[in-house]
XYZ file of C-alpha atoms in Angstrom:
315
model
C 0.000 0.000 0.000
C 2.835 2.389 0.951
C 4.648 1.605 -2.302
C 1.522 2.407 -4.294
C 1.064 5.698 -2.432
C 4.694 6.673 -2.983
C 4.357 5.894 -6.684
C 1.206 8.026 -6.881
C 2.836 10.967 -5.007
C 3.362 14.009 -7.179
C 6.986 15.198 -7.442
C 7.879 18.430 -5.645
C 8.917 21.595 -7.473
C 12.534 20.957 -6.454
C 12.411 17.502 -7.998
C 10.842 18.848 -11.192
C 13.270 21.691 -11.797
C 16.600 20.484 -10.339
C 18.877 17.581 -11.182
C 20.024 15.004 -8.636
C 23.551 16.476 -8.835
C 22.215 19.942 -7.973
C 20.238 18.536 -5.042
C 23.337 16.734 -3.747
C 25.426 19.891 -4.032
C 22.769 21.857 -2.155
C 23.361 19.618 0.868
C 27.113 20.329 0.905
C 28.609 22.929 3.218
C 29.118 26.257 1.489
C 32.497 27.996 1.485
C 32.201 31.764 1.620
C 34.767 34.558 1.891
C 34.429 36.504 5.149
C 36.216 39.722 6.086
C 38.989 39.181 8.613
C 37.666 42.139 10.583
C 34.348 40.301 11.021
C 35.943 37.246 12.667
C 36.708 37.187 16.396
C 38.988 34.681 18.122
C 37.512 31.741 19.999
C 36.843 32.679 23.627
C 39.764 31.558 25.839
C 41.543 29.999 22.847
C 44.329 27.953 24.507
C 46.616 27.620 21.480
C 49.288 30.218 20.796
C 49.810 31.865 17.403
C 53.456 32.828 16.837
C 55.013 34.971 14.107
C 57.843 32.467 13.640
C 59.516 30.875 10.604
C 56.651 28.418 10.224
C 54.169 31.293 10.126
C 56.256 33.151 7.540
C 56.188 30.030 5.348
C 52.409 29.933 5.698
C 52.211 33.610 4.745
C 54.228 32.940 1.562
C 51.951 30.004 0.730
C 48.816 32.107 1.266
C 50.175 34.849 -0.981
C 51.034 32.354 -3.715
C 48.186 29.832 -3.545
C 45.570 31.314 -1.217
C 44.044 29.460 1.757
C 43.668 25.856 0.602
C 41.700 24.588 3.645
C 38.723 26.797 4.641
C 38.448 27.934 8.247
C 35.433 26.921 10.335
C 33.423 29.686 11.990
C 30.040 30.168 13.627
C 27.724 33.159 13.675
C 27.659 35.330 16.808
C 24.770 37.291 18.262
C 26.580 40.579 17.547
C 26.526 39.895 13.812
C 30.180 38.878 13.618
C 31.702 35.391 13.429
C 33.700 33.357 15.945
C 36.728 31.433 14.707
C 36.484 27.730 15.538
C 39.321 26.247 13.477
C 41.751 28.422 11.555
C 43.378 30.967 13.892
C 46.822 30.475 12.323
C 45.397 30.711 8.795
C 43.630 33.937 9.780
C 46.899 35.373 11.125
C 48.695 34.374 7.932
C 46.034 36.187 5.901
C 46.479 39.287 8.061
C 50.264 39.236 7.556
C 49.736 38.665 3.835
C 47.548 41.802 3.870
C 44.461 39.981 2.606
C 41.013 41.251 3.495
C 39.070 37.976 3.534
C 39.477 34.290 4.306
C 37.423 31.348 2.942
C 35.233 29.890 5.672
C 32.629 27.242 6.344
C 29.868 28.587 8.592
C 28.386 26.017 10.965
C 25.550 26.206 13.451
C 27.265 24.895 16.590
C 26.556 24.872 20.308
C 29.286 26.090 22.681
C 30.314 22.528 23.517
C 30.317 21.377 19.888
C 32.430 24.391 18.935
C 34.883 23.708 21.779
C 35.372 20.077 20.767
C 35.995 20.975 17.105
C 38.394 23.772 18.121
C 40.417 21.462 20.370
C 40.452 18.509 17.964
C 41.568 20.617 15.004
C 44.508 22.079 16.952
C 45.661 18.873 18.652
C 46.628 17.613 15.189
C 49.503 20.101 15.086
C 53.044 18.749 15.145
C 54.317 20.861 18.054
C 52.093 21.609 21.029
C 53.274 23.257 24.234
C 52.381 21.577 27.546
C 50.279 24.612 28.545
C 48.304 24.395 25.291
C 47.647 20.691 25.777
C 46.703 21.232 29.424
C 44.051 23.884 28.783
C 42.814 22.157 25.605
C 42.278 18.882 27.495
C 40.478 20.729 30.296
C 38.162 22.555 27.878
C 37.295 19.396 25.964
C 36.690 17.364 29.125
C 34.294 20.015 30.399
C 32.491 20.105 27.043
C 32.176 16.318 26.876
C 30.908 16.179 30.454
C 28.263 18.812 29.762
C 27.091 17.073 26.613
C 26.420 13.835 28.484
C 25.755 12.019 25.232
C 26.115 8.293 24.599
C 29.318 7.874 22.638
C 30.381 5.214 20.155
C 33.306 4.304 22.406
C 31.575 1.558 24.405
C 32.513 -2.044 24.898
C 29.350 -3.151 23.125
C 26.065 -1.753 21.871
C 24.460 -1.930 25.311
C 27.660 -1.241 27.255
C 28.038 1.551 29.811
C 28.616 5.087 28.619
C 32.267 6.055 28.916
C 33.338 8.957 31.076
C 34.733 12.081 29.443
C 38.331 11.333 30.457
C 38.058 7.801 29.047
C 36.828 9.170 25.719
C 39.608 11.751 25.555
C 42.281 9.221 26.533
C 41.060 6.892 23.774
C 41.068 9.661 21.167
C 44.528 10.894 22.188
C 45.928 7.359 22.408
C 47.181 7.980 25.942
C 46.252 7.044 29.504
C 43.656 8.625 31.757
C 46.471 9.300 34.228
C 48.396 11.309 31.641
C 45.267 13.290 30.763
C 44.756 14.128 34.447
C 48.412 15.146 34.864
C 48.205 17.610 31.997
C 44.909 19.084 33.190
C 46.453 19.524 36.640
C 49.014 21.913 35.117
C 46.243 24.477 34.625
C 46.451 25.066 38.408
C 49.976 26.475 38.074
C 50.794 30.160 38.123
C 51.264 31.386 34.513
C 54.965 32.123 35.167
C 55.600 28.552 36.358
C 53.648 27.077 33.465
C 55.718 29.168 31.051
C 58.852 27.562 32.507
C 57.427 24.165 31.555
C 56.743 25.418 28.026
C 60.252 26.753 27.508
C 61.917 23.679 29.006
C 63.268 25.329 32.158
C 61.192 23.039 34.405
C 60.327 19.393 33.834
C 56.740 18.160 33.675
C 56.889 15.895 36.746
C 58.010 18.481 39.334
C 55.600 20.995 37.764
C 52.751 18.520 38.310
C 53.666 18.183 42.006
C 53.903 21.970 42.424
C 50.387 22.352 41.016
C 49.019 21.017 44.332
C 50.405 24.063 46.169
C 48.067 27.016 46.534
C 48.954 30.156 44.575
C 50.579 31.906 47.538
C 52.841 28.899 48.127
C 53.609 28.744 44.409
C 54.611 32.405 44.518
C 57.238 31.570 47.168
C 58.655 28.904 44.861
C 58.572 31.322 41.908
C 60.454 33.998 43.872
C 63.175 31.497 44.780
C 63.486 30.294 41.189
C 63.732 33.816 39.769
C 66.295 34.981 42.332
C 68.504 31.875 42.259
C 67.950 30.733 38.653
C 67.312 27.110 39.710
C 64.205 24.947 39.510
C 63.085 22.291 42.003
C 63.803 18.635 41.483
C 61.000 16.067 41.576
C 62.017 15.101 45.120
C 61.955 18.731 46.283
C 58.576 19.337 44.631
C 57.138 16.293 46.392
C 58.475 17.542 49.731
C 56.830 20.907 49.175
C 53.564 19.201 48.216
C 53.570 17.061 51.362
C 54.202 20.040 53.661
C 51.483 22.016 51.884
C 49.050 19.127 52.275
C 49.692 19.077 56.038
C 49.415 22.871 56.327
C 53.069 23.161 57.378
C 54.575 25.024 54.418
C 55.824 28.587 54.828
C 58.385 30.833 53.124
C 61.315 29.683 55.266
C 60.603 25.972 54.756
C 60.176 26.584 51.029
C 63.635 28.172 50.831
C 65.113 25.472 53.081
C 63.895 22.682 50.791
C 64.893 24.424 47.571
C 68.381 25.171 48.931
C 69.101 21.456 49.277
C 71.815 20.433 46.838
C 70.450 18.267 44.047
C 72.303 15.302 42.483
C 74.387 16.374 39.474
C 73.460 19.994 40.178
C 75.600 22.489 38.332
C 76.635 25.280 40.667
C 75.444 28.563 39.166
C 76.757 32.045 39.796
C 74.057 34.200 41.355
C 73.816 37.600 39.675
C 71.344 40.319 40.511
C 70.042 41.591 37.183
C 68.874 44.751 38.957
C 72.520 45.738 39.375
C 73.029 45.630 35.589
C 69.760 47.307 34.624
C 71.354 50.748 34.218
C 74.160 49.548 31.907
C 72.362 46.974 29.764
C 70.768 48.111 26.459
C 67.007 48.650 26.746
C 66.514 46.497 23.633
C 67.373 43.353 25.633
C 63.984 42.125 26.784
C 64.435 38.543 28.017
C 66.880 36.951 30.471
C 68.611 34.856 27.813
C 69.548 37.852 25.657
C 70.773 39.707 28.760
C 72.879 36.691 29.786
C 74.385 36.462 26.277
C 75.226 40.171 26.315
C 76.935 39.941 29.718
C 78.909 36.885 28.562
C 80.159 38.728 25.450
C 81.044 41.765 27.542
C 83.091 39.641 29.985
C 84.757 37.852 27.058
C 85.670 41.192 25.456
C 87.029 42.489 28.770
C 89.063 39.308 29.278
C 90.664 39.662 25.837
C 91.444 43.290 26.667
C 93.170 42.191 29.899
C 95.263 39.592 28.027
C 96.279 42.203 25.466
C 97.414 44.611 28.213
C 99.347 41.795 29.917
C 101.198 40.993 26.679
C 102.017 44.669 26.134
C 103.498 44.877 29.643
C 105.622 41.795 28.983
C 106.916 43.295 25.726
C 107.711 46.567 27.520
C 109.619 44.742 30.265
C 111.920 43.202 27.664
């Protein structure tokens, strides 16, 4: 009966005046060019966009070939768009002095947008620990809020997996590792930056994350003044004292002053003493250290030259 009714049904106007190919294309996502000035960054975007050599290569590619992979955006209530995936491509377009970027506009909830944003960026080759930490945290929160049944179950009627189990599966890592990265978001920004630039290892940083921010500030002050970072053992000691409510400034210094195995003794220099003689163009500690080293080297060569001149004069 149903087959007879479907055969007797009159075709719609769309079916009469469009081909199957046109109907298929109508269901595809449209790529449109949107002004860069109309696109705002994703709220609390955890991934950094650097103007480094890799970015300059992308700029050259954009100038020569255009943006090959469209960005993904969503419409905002203020009439503008929010970037979901494509922050680096947008920056490359800005540096290439383009006015627009090709985009796919999707109707996404906050959680859907967060998951796409995180997933698209986690595919990058190099990701800083801080980026991974905040990206994992954002995706876990989004997955937890969604509360949807996921495909990642042991069987069709199996229990729904928790958010951290889903993320661990997708990232091909352990739940423990996911938790360790997310824990880093509790660090002071200055300490987390030390993890990013390789000055502090991940394991002691994880232990320090259990200290409250005041206690972390004591550790940060010691690190900045003495130019040393805590070992894993020291970080665990600090964590244990903090847990028992016994940590104070003096005990923090006492623990961090303990000599570490294979520790290289470093000369302590107060940069404040050199502030009046160093060029203002030197912004970071590394460039200041390099400048001081070259100055000492130049002075040492000058001393050797004077010594040789004295020897020649004595003859």
